[in-house]
Coordinates of C-alpha atoms and ligand atoms in Angstrom, one line a residue:
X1 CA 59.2 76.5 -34.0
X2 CA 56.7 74.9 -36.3
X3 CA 55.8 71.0 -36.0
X4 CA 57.0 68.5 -37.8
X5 CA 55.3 68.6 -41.4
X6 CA 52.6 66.2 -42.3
X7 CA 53.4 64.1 -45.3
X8 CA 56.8 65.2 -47.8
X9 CA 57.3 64.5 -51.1
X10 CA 60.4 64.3 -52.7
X11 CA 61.5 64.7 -56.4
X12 CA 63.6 62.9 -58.0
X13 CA 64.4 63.7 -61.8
X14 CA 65.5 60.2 -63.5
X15 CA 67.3 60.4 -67.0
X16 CA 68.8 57.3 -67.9
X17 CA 69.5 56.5 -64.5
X18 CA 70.1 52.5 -63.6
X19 CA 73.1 52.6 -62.5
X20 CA 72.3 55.2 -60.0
X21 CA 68.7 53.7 -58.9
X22 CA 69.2 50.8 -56.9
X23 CA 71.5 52.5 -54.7
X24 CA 69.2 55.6 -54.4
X25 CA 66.4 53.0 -53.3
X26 CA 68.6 51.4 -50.6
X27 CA 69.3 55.2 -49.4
X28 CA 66.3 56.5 -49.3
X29 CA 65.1 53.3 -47.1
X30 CA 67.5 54.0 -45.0
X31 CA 67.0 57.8 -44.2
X32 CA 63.5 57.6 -44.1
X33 CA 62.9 56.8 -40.6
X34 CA 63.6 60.1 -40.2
X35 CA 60.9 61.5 -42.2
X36 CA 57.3 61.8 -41.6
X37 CA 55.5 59.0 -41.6
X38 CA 53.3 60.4 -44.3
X39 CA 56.4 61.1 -47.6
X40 CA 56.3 60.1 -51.3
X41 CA 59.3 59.8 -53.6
X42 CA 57.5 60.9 -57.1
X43 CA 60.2 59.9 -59.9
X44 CA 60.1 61.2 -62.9
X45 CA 61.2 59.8 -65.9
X46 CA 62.5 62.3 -68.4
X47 CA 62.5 59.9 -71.6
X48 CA 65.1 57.7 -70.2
X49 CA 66.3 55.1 -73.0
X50 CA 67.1 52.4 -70.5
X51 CA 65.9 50.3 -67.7
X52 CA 64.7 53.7 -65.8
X53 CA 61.2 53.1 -66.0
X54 CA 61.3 49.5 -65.3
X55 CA 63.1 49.5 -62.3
X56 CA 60.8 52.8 -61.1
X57 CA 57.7 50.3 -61.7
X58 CA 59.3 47.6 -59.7
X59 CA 60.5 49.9 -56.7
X60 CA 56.2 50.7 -56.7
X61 CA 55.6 47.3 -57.0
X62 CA 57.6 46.7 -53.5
X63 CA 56.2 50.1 -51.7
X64 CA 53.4 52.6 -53.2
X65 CA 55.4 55.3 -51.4
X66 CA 56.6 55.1 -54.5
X67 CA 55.3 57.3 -57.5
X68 CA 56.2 57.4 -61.0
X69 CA 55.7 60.1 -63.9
X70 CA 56.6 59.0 -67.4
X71 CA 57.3 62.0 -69.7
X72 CA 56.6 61.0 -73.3
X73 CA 60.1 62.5 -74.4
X74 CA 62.9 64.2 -73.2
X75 CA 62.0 67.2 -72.1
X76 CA 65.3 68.4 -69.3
X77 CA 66.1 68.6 -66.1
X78 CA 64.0 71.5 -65.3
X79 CA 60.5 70.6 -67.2
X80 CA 61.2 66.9 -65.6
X81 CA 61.4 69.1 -61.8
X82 CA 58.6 71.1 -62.8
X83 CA 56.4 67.6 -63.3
X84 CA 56.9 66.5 -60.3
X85 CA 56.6 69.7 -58.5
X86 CA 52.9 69.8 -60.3
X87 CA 52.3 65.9 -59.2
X88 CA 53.7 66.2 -55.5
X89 CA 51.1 66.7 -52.6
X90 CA 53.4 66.8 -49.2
X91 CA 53.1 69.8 -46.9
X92 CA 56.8 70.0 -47.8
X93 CA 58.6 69.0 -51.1
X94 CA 62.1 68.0 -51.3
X95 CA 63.9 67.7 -55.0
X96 CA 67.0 65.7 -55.3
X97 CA 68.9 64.4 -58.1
X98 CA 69.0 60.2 -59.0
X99 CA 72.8 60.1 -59.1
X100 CA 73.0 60.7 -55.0
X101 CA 75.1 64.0 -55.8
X102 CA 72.8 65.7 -53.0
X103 CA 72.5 63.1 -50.0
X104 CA 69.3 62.3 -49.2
X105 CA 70.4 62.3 -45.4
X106 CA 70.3 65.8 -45.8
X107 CA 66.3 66.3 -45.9
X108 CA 66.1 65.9 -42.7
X109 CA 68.3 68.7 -42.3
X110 CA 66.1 70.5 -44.1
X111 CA 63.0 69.9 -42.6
X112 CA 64.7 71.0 -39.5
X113 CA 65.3 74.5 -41.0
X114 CA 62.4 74.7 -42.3
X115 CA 60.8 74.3 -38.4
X116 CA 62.1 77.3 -37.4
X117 CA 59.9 79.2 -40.0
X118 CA 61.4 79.4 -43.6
X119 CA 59.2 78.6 -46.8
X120 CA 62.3 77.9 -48.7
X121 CA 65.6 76.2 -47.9
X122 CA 67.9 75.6 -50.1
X123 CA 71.4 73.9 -50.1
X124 CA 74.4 74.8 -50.9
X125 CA 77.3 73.8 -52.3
X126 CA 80.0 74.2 -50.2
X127 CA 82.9 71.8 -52.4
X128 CA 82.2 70.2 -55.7
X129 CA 83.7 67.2 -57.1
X130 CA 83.7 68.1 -60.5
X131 CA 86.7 69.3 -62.7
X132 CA 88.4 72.4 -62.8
X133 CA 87.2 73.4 -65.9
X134 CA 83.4 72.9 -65.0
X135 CA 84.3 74.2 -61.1
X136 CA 85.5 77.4 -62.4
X137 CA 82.0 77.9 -65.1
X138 CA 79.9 76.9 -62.0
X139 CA 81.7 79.8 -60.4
X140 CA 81.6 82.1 -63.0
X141 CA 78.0 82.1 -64.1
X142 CA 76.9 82.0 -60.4
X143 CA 78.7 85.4 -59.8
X144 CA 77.9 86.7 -63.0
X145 CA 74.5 85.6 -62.6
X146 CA 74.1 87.4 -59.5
X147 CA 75.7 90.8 -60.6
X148 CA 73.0 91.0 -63.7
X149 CA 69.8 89.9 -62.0
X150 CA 67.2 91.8 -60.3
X151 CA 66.6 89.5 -57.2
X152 CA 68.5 91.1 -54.5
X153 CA 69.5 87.9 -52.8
X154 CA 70.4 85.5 -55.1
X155 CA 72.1 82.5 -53.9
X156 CA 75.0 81.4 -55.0
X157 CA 76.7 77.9 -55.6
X158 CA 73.1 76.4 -55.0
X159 CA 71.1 74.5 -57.3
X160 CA 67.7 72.6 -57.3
X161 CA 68.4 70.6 -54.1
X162 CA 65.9 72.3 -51.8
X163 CA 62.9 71.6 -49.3
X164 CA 60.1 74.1 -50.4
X165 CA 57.0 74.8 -48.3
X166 CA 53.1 74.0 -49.7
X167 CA 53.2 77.6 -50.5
X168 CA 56.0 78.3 -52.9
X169 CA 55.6 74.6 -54.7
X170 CA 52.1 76.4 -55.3
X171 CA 52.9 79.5 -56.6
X172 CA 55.9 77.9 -58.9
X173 CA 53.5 75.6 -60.6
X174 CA 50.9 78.3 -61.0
X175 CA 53.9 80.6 -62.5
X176 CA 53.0 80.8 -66.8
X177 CA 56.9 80.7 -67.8
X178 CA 58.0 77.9 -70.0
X179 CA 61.9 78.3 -70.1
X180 CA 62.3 77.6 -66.6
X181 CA 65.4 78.7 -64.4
X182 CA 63.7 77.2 -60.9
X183 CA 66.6 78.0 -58.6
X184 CA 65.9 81.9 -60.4
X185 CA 62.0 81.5 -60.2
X186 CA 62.7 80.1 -56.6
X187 CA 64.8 82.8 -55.3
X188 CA 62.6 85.4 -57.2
X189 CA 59.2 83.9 -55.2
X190 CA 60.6 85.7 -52.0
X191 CA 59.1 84.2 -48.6
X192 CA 61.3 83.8 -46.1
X193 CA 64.9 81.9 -47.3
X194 CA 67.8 80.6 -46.2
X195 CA 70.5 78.1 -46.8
X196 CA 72.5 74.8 -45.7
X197 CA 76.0 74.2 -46.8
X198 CA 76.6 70.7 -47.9
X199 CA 79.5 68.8 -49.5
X200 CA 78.3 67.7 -52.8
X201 CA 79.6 64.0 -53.9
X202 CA 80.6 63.0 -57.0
X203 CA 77.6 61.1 -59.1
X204 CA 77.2 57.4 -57.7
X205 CA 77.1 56.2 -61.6
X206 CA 77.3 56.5 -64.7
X207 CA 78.1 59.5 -67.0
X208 CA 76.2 63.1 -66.5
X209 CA 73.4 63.6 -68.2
X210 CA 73.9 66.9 -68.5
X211 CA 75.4 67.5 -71.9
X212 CA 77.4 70.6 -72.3
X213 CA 74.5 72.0 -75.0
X214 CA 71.7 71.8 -71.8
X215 CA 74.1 73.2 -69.3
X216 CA 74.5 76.4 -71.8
X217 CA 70.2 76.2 -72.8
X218 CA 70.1 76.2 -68.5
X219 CA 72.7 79.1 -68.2
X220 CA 71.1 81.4 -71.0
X221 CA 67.9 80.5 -69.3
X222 CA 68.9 81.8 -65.8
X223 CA 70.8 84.9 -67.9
X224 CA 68.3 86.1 -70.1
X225 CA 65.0 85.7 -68.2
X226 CA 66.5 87.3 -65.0
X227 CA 67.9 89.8 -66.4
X228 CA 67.9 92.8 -69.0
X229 CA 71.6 93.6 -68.6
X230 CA 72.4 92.1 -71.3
X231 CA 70.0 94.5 -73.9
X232 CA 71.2 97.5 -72.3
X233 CA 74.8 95.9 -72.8
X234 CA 74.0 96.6 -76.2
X235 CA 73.4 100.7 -75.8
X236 CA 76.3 100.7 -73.6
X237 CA 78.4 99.4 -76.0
X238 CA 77.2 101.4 -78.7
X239 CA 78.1 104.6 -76.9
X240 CA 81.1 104.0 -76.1
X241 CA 82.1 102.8 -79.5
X242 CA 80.6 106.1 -80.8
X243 CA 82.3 108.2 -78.6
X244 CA 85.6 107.0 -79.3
X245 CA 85.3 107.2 -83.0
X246 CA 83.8 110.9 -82.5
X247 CA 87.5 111.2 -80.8
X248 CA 89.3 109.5 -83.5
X249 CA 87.5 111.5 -86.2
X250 CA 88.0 114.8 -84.3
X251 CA 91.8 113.9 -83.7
X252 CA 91.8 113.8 -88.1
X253 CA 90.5 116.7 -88.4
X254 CA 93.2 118.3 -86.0
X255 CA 96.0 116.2 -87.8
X256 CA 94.7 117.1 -91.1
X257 CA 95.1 121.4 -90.4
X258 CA 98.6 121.1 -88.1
X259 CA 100.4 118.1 -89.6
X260 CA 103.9 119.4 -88.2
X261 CA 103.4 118.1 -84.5
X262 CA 102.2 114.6 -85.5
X263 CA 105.1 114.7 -88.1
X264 CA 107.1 115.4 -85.3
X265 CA 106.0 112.3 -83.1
X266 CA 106.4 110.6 -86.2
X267 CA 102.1 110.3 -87.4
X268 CA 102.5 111.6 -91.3
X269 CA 99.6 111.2 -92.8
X270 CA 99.1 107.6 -94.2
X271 CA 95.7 106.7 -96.2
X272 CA 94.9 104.5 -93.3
X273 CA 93.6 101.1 -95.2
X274 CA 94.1 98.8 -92.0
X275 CA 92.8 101.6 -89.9
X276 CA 89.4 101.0 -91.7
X277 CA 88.9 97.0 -92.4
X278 CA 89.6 96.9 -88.6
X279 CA 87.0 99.5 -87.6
X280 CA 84.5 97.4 -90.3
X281 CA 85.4 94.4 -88.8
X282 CA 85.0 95.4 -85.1
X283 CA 81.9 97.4 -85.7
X284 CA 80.3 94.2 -87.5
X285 CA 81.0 92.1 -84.9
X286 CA 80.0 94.3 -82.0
X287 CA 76.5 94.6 -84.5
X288 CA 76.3 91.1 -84.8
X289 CA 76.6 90.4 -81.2
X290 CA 74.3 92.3 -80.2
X291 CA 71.8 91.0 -83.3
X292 CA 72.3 87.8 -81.4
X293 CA 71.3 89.1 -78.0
X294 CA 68.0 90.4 -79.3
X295 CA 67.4 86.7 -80.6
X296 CA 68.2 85.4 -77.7
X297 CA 64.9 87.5 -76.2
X298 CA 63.1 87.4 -78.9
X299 CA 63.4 83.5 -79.2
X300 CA 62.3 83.6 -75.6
X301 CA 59.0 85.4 -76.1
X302 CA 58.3 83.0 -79.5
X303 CA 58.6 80.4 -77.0
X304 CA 56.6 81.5 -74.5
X305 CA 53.6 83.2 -77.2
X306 CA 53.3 79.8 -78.7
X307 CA 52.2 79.0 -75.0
X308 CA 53.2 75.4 -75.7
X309 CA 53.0 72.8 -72.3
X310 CA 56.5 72.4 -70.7
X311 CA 56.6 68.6 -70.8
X312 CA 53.9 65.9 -71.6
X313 CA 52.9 63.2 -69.3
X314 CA 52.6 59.9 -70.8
X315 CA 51.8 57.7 -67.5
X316 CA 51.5 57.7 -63.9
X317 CA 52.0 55.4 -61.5
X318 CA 50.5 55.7 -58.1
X319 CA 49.2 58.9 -58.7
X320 CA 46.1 60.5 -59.6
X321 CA 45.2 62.1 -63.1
X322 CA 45.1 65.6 -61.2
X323 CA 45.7 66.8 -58.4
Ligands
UDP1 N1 68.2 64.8 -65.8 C1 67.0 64.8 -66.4 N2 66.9 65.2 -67.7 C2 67.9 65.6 -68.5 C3 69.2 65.6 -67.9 C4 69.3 65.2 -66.5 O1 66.0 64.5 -65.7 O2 67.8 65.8 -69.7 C5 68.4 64.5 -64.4 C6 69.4 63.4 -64.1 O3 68.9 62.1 -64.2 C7 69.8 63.7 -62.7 C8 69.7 65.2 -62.6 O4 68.8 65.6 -63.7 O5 69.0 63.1 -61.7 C9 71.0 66.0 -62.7 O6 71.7 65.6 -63.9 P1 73.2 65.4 -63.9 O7 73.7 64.6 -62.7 O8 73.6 64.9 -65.2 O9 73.7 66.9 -63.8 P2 74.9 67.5 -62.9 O10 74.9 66.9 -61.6 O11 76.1 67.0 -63.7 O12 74.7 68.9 -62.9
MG2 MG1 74.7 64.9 -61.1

C-alpha cells in the first residue's frame, strides 16, 4: 500500500458553465477534507461566452487553491483537458467535469485505488442518465471502439473522469498528437490500470455543451487514430465486391452457352439495364466511401504535419508561466 499522495490537482474543463459553478464550489468545499492537504482545482476556461471566467476569478479571490487557465478560444473538451493536464503539479491529478456529472466525492475513491499501486484509475460508468438515443451511441461506439483498436484492454463505458499518477500525466503531455482521444491515449500509456464503477448523474445545469458535431469530431478521433480497421475495411470490401461480380460475370457466360436450364427456371435472357445502374451505383458509393475514409486519415496527418499548438493560453491565474 502506498501513502497517501502529497498534493492533487484536479481538472476541471469549464465551457459556459455558471449555472453549474457555484454548486461545483460548494462541492468541492465539502469533499475536500478528505483530500490531501496539499490539492489544487486548476479550471480551465475553454472560451466560455458567459460569466465562466468571472466567477473562476472570484472563487481565487476567496481561496488560491484555486487556479485558472483562460484559453483564448474555444478549443474542446479534450485540448481544454490537455491544458490543464500541462498546468497541474499534484503527485496525483484528478479531471472531472463542471456540470457535477462525475461526483467529486468520488476522488477520494480514487485515491484509495490508486494506494494499492495503480498509475491509472479510471471510472466507470455503470448507469447513465442520458436519453435512449445518446445511451444506445455511447454503447455502440464503446464496443465498436474496442473491437477495432489495438489496445488490448480498452475500457469501456469510461470517459475522462480519472485520477492519473505523476507518471502518466507526464508522459500524456510529452505525447506530440494533436487530435487527442485521452481516454484512447490513456488506456494506450499502459502502467498498471483499473477501474471504479460509479452512477453517473444527470448535469447539475444548463444544456450540454457537447454539441452533436464535437461528439462525432471526438468519436472519429478515438476511431481513426486508434485504429487502421477502417483502411483495411476498404481492401476488404473491395474483394469481396470483386469476387462476387467474378461469380456473376462467370454465371453469364454459363447462361449465355446453355440458355435452356435458366429458361427453365424462368431467367431468359433480358439486356439487364437495371442490373447495371445498380452495380454503377453501388460500386460508386462503395468508392466514394472509401475516398472518404482515406480523408479522414489523410486530414489527420495534415493536422498533425502543420504541427499547430493544441490550444492557446491567454491568462493564468494562480499559476506560473511554466511549469
Ligand atoms: N466542455 C469544454 N469545451 C467544449 C465542450 C465542453 O470544456 O467545447 C466541458 C464542459 O464545460 C464540461 C465537460 O467539458 O465540463 C463535459 O461537457 P458536457 O457536459 O457538455 O458533455 P457530456 O457530459 O454531455 O458528455
Ligand atoms: Mg456533462
Amino acid at each position: 500500500m502506498r501513502k497517501s499522495p502529497k498534493s492533487l490537482s484536479v481538472i476541471v474543463p469549464c465551457f459556459n458553465e455558471e449555472e453549474s459553478l457555484p454548486a461545483l464550489f460548494e462541492r468541492v468545499e465539502k469533499v475536500a477534507k478528505d483530500w490531501p492537504e496539499d490539492y489544487e482545482v486548476i479550471c480551465v476556461d475553454d472560451g466560455s461566452g458567459d460569466q465562466t471566467v468571472d466567477l473562476l476569478r472570484e472563487q481565487h479571490g476567496r481561496d488560491t487553491r484555486w487556479k485558472l487557465v483562460v484559453l483564448s478560444r474555444n478549443f474542446g473538451h479534450q485540448a481544454a483537458v490537455s491544458a490543464g493536464l500541462e498546468a497541474a503539479s499534484g503527485e496525483v491529478v484528478a479531471i472531472i467535469d463542471a456540470d457535477l456529472q462525475d461526483p467529486p466525492e468520488l476522488i477520494k475513491d480514487l485515491i484509495e485505488t490508486w494506494r494499492e499501486g495503480y498509475e491509472v484509475v479510471y471510472a466507470v460508468r455503470k448507469k447513465r442518465k442520458e436519453g435512449p438515443i445518446k445511451k444506445a451511441a455511447y454503447f455502440c461506439f464503446y464496443r465498436l471502439m474496442k473491437s477495432m483498436t489495438e489496445i488490448e484492454d480498452f475500457p469501456l463505458d469510461s470517459g475522462d473522469f480519472s485520477l492519473l499518477d505523476r507518471k502518466v500525466v507526464d508522459t500524456l503531455v510529452a505525447f506530440p498528437e494533436k487530435n487527442r482521444f485521452l481516454r484512447g491515449l490513456r488506456a494506450w500509456s499502459g502502467f498498471r490500470q483499473t477501474g471504479l464503477e460509479y452512477e453517473r448523474s444527470a448535469r447539475f445545469a444548463g444544456e450540454p455543451k457537447y454539441t452533436l458535431k464535437k461528439l462525432l469530431k471526438l468519436a472519429s478521433d478515438g476511431l481513426f487514430s486508434f485504429s487502421g480497421v477502417p483502411l483495411r475495411l476498404a481492401s476488404y470490401v473491395g474483394l469481396l465486391v470483386s469476387f462476387f461480380s467474378g461469380l456473376g460475370a462467370l454465371v453469364f457466360v454459363v447462361q449465355k452457352i446453355y440458355p435452356e436450364p435458366f429458361l427453365a427456371m424462368g431467367l431468359p435472357i433480358v439486356p439487364g439495364f437495371a442490373a447495371t445502374i445498380v452495380t454503377v451505383l453501388f460500386l460508386g458509393g462503395v468508392q466514394l466511401l472509401f475516398l472518404g475514409v482515406i480523408g479522414e486519415y489523410l486530414n489527420r496527418i495534415y493536422t498533425e504535419v502543420k504541427a499547430r499548438p493544441e490550444f492557446l493560453v491567454a491568462e493564468r491565474v494562480g499559476l506560473a508561466k511554466s511549469r
